[in-house]
mmCIF file with all atom_site columns, C-alpha atoms in Angstrom:
data_model
loop_
_atom_site.group_PDB
_atom_site.id
_atom_site.type_symbol
_atom_site.label_atom_id
_atom_site.label_alt_id
_atom_site.label_comp_id
_atom_site.label_asym_id
_atom_site.label_entity_id
_atom_site.label_seq_id
_atom_site.pdbx_PDB_ins_code
_atom_site.Cartn_x
_atom_site.Cartn_y
_atom_site.Cartn_z
_atom_site.occupancy
_atom_site.B_iso_or_equiv
_atom_site.pdbx_formal_charge
_atom_site.auth_seq_id
_atom_site.auth_comp_id
_atom_site.auth_asym_id
_atom_site.auth_atom_id
_atom_site.pdbx_PDB_model_num
ATOM 1  C CA . MET A 1 1  ? 102.030 91.496  119.047 1.00 91.00 ? 7  MET A CA 1
ATOM 2  C CA . SER A 1 2  ? 102.411 88.451  116.923 1.00 93.00 ? 8  SER A CA 1
ATOM 3  C CA . PRO A 1 3  ? 100.126 86.253  114.814 1.00 92.00 ? 9  PRO A CA 1
ATOM 4  C CA . GLY A 1 4  ? 101.559 83.148  116.489 1.00 91.00 ? 10 GLY A CA 1
ATOM 5  C CA . GLU A 1 5  ? 104.123 81.782  118.873 1.00 93.00 ? 11 GLU A CA 1
ATOM 6  C CA . GLY A 1 6  ? 107.694 81.140  117.821 1.00 94.00 ? 12 GLY A CA 1
ATOM 7  C CA . ARG A 1 7  ? 111.322 81.850  118.594 1.00 95.00 ? 13 ARG A CA 1
ATOM 8  C CA . LEU A 1 8  ? 110.849 85.614  118.570 1.00 95.00 ? 14 LEU A CA 1
ATOM 9  C CA . THR A 1 9  ? 107.937 85.561  121.012 1.00 95.00 ? 15 THR A CA 1
ATOM 10 C CA . GLN A 1 10 ? 109.832 83.166  123.290 1.00 96.00 ? 16 GLN A CA 1
ATOM 11 C CA . THR A 1 11 ? 112.908 85.419  123.229 1.00 96.00 ? 17 THR A CA 1
ATOM 12 C CA . VAL A 1 12 ? 110.835 88.488  124.078 1.00 96.00 ? 18 VAL A CA 1
ATOM 13 C CA . GLU A 1 13 ? 109.119 86.677  126.965 1.00 95.00 ? 19 GLU A CA 1
ATOM 14 C CA . GLN A 1 14 ? 112.452 85.362  128.291 1.00 96.00 ? 20 GLN A CA 1
ATOM 15 C CA . ALA A 1 15 ? 113.776 88.937  128.252 1.00 97.00 ? 21 ALA A CA 1
ATOM 16 C CA . GLY A 1 16 ? 110.806 89.980  130.392 1.00 95.00 ? 22 GLY A CA 1
ATOM 17 C CA . GLY A 1 17 ? 108.659 91.463  127.660 1.00 93.00 ? 23 GLY A CA 1
ATOM 18 C CA . ASP A 1 18 ? 104.955 90.972  127.189 1.00 92.00 ? 24 ASP A CA 1
ATOM 19 C CA . VAL A 1 19 ? 103.695 89.221  124.087 1.00 93.00 ? 25 VAL A CA 1
ATOM 20 C CA . THR A 1 20 ? 100.129 89.317  122.847 1.00 94.00 ? 26 THR A CA 1
ATOM 21 C CA . ILE A 1 21 ? 99.166  86.661  120.334 1.00 94.00 ? 27 ILE A CA 1
ATOM 22 C CA . VAL A 1 22 ? 96.483  87.648  117.845 1.00 95.00 ? 28 VAL A CA 1
ATOM 23 C CA . PRO A 1 23 ? 96.021  84.449  115.840 1.00 93.00 ? 29 PRO A CA 1
ATOM 24 C CA . GLN A 1 24 ? 95.575  84.866  112.126 1.00 91.00 ? 30 GLN A CA 1
ATOM 25 C CA . HIS A 1 25 ? 93.301  82.804  109.943 1.00 88.00 ? 31 HIS A CA 1
ATOM 26 C CA . GLY A 1 26 ? 95.044  80.109  107.919 1.00 85.00 ? 32 GLY A CA 1
ATOM 27 C CA . ARG A 1 27 ? 93.806  81.848  104.795 1.00 85.00 ? 33 ARG A CA 1
ATOM 28 C CA . LEU A 1 28 ? 96.376  84.584  105.486 1.00 85.00 ? 34 LEU A CA 1
ATOM 29 C CA . ASP A 1 29 ? 99.269  82.166  105.921 1.00 83.00 ? 35 ASP A CA 1
ATOM 30 C CA . ARG A 1 30 ? 100.172 81.942  102.231 1.00 79.00 ? 36 ARG A CA 1
ATOM 31 C CA . TYR A 1 31 ? 103.271 83.178  100.476 1.00 78.00 ? 37 TYR A CA 1
ATOM 32 C CA . GLY A 1 32 ? 105.009 83.236  97.128  1.00 78.00 ? 38 GLY A CA 1
ATOM 33 C CA . GLY A 1 33 ? 102.221 84.845  95.129  1.00 80.00 ? 39 GLY A CA 1
ATOM 34 C CA . THR A 1 34 ? 99.656  82.113  95.821  1.00 83.00 ? 40 THR A CA 1
ATOM 35 C CA . VAL A 1 35 ? 96.966  84.676  96.636  1.00 82.00 ? 41 VAL A CA 1
ATOM 36 C CA . LEU A 1 36 ? 97.602  86.641  93.455  1.00 78.00 ? 42 LEU A CA 1
ATOM 37 C CA . SER A 1 37 ? 97.455  83.497  91.344  1.00 83.00 ? 43 SER A CA 1
ATOM 38 C CA . SER A 1 38 ? 94.183  82.313  92.893  1.00 86.00 ? 44 SER A CA 1
ATOM 39 C CA . GLY A 1 39 ? 90.711  83.102  91.617  1.00 90.00 ? 45 GLY A CA 1
ATOM 40 C CA . LEU A 1 40 ? 88.815  86.333  92.160  1.00 90.00 ? 46 LEU A CA 1
ATOM 41 C CA . VAL A 1 41 ? 86.493  84.883  94.814  1.00 91.00 ? 47 VAL A CA 1
ATOM 42 C CA . ASP A 1 42 ? 89.443  83.608  96.823  1.00 89.00 ? 48 ASP A CA 1
ATOM 43 C CA . ARG A 1 43 ? 91.264  86.942  96.563  1.00 89.00 ? 49 ARG A CA 1
ATOM 44 C CA . VAL A 1 44 ? 88.187  88.828  97.769  1.00 91.00 ? 50 VAL A CA 1
ATOM 45 C CA . GLY A 1 45 ? 87.899  86.358  100.652 1.00 91.00 ? 51 GLY A CA 1
ATOM 46 C CA . VAL A 1 46 ? 91.527  86.965  101.598 1.00 90.00 ? 52 VAL A CA 1
ATOM 47 C CA . ILE A 1 47 ? 90.959  90.720  101.552 1.00 92.00 ? 53 ILE A CA 1
ATOM 48 C CA . ALA A 1 48 ? 87.902  90.369  103.814 1.00 94.00 ? 54 ALA A CA 1
ATOM 49 C CA . THR A 1 49 ? 89.861  88.113  106.173 1.00 93.00 ? 55 THR A CA 1
ATOM 50 C CA . LEU A 1 50 ? 92.762  90.574  106.250 1.00 93.00 ? 56 LEU A CA 1
ATOM 51 C CA . ILE A 1 51 ? 90.454  93.484  107.072 1.00 95.00 ? 57 ILE A CA 1
ATOM 52 C CA . SER A 1 52 ? 88.862  91.447  109.861 1.00 95.00 ? 58 SER A CA 1
ATOM 53 C CA . TYR A 1 53 ? 92.299  90.532  111.231 1.00 94.00 ? 59 TYR A CA 1
ATOM 54 C CA . ASN A 1 54 ? 93.387  94.175  111.202 1.00 95.00 ? 60 ASN A CA 1
ATOM 55 C CA . PHE A 1 55 ? 90.338  95.109  113.293 1.00 96.00 ? 61 PHE A CA 1
ATOM 56 C CA . ARG A 1 56 ? 91.214  92.347  115.784 1.00 95.00 ? 62 ARG A CA 1
ATOM 57 C CA . VAL A 1 57 ? 94.775  93.708  116.028 1.00 96.00 ? 63 VAL A CA 1
ATOM 58 C CA . LEU A 1 58 ? 93.386  97.216  116.561 1.00 96.00 ? 64 LEU A CA 1
ATOM 59 C CA . ARG A 1 59 ? 91.131  95.958  119.393 1.00 95.00 ? 65 ARG A CA 1
ATOM 60 C CA . ALA A 1 60 ? 94.112  94.199  120.993 1.00 94.00 ? 66 ALA A CA 1
ATOM 61 C CA . LEU A 1 61 ? 96.207  97.370  120.740 1.00 94.00 ? 67 LEU A CA 1
ATOM 62 C CA . LYS A 1 62 ? 93.460  99.403  122.382 1.00 94.00 ? 68 LYS A CA 1
ATOM 63 C CA . ALA A 1 63 ? 93.034  96.808  125.132 1.00 93.00 ? 69 ALA A CA 1
ATOM 64 C CA . ASN A 1 64 ? 96.764  96.459  125.899 1.00 89.00 ? 70 ASN A CA 1
ATOM 65 C CA . ARG A 1 65 ? 97.834  100.091 125.363 1.00 88.00 ? 71 ARG A CA 1
ATOM 66 C CA . PRO A 1 66 ? 101.517 99.306  124.594 1.00 81.00 ? 72 PRO A CA 1
ATOM 67 C CA . ASP A 1 67 ? 104.198 101.974 125.047 1.00 76.00 ? 73 ASP A CA 1
#
């Protein structure tokens, strides 16, 4: 499972592995403390988006049943 395609997912596929992409919302693609330095409303929005993303990952895990 991966939130997007890249070198790692390509390497896994070339080695014969299966890759499931569960795209993440752009709101979660922030680093370096930008979420912590943002306002309260934005932080709550990020938390809600993260919870939603985790449920999507859980559904994908249940659907794919990886070893």
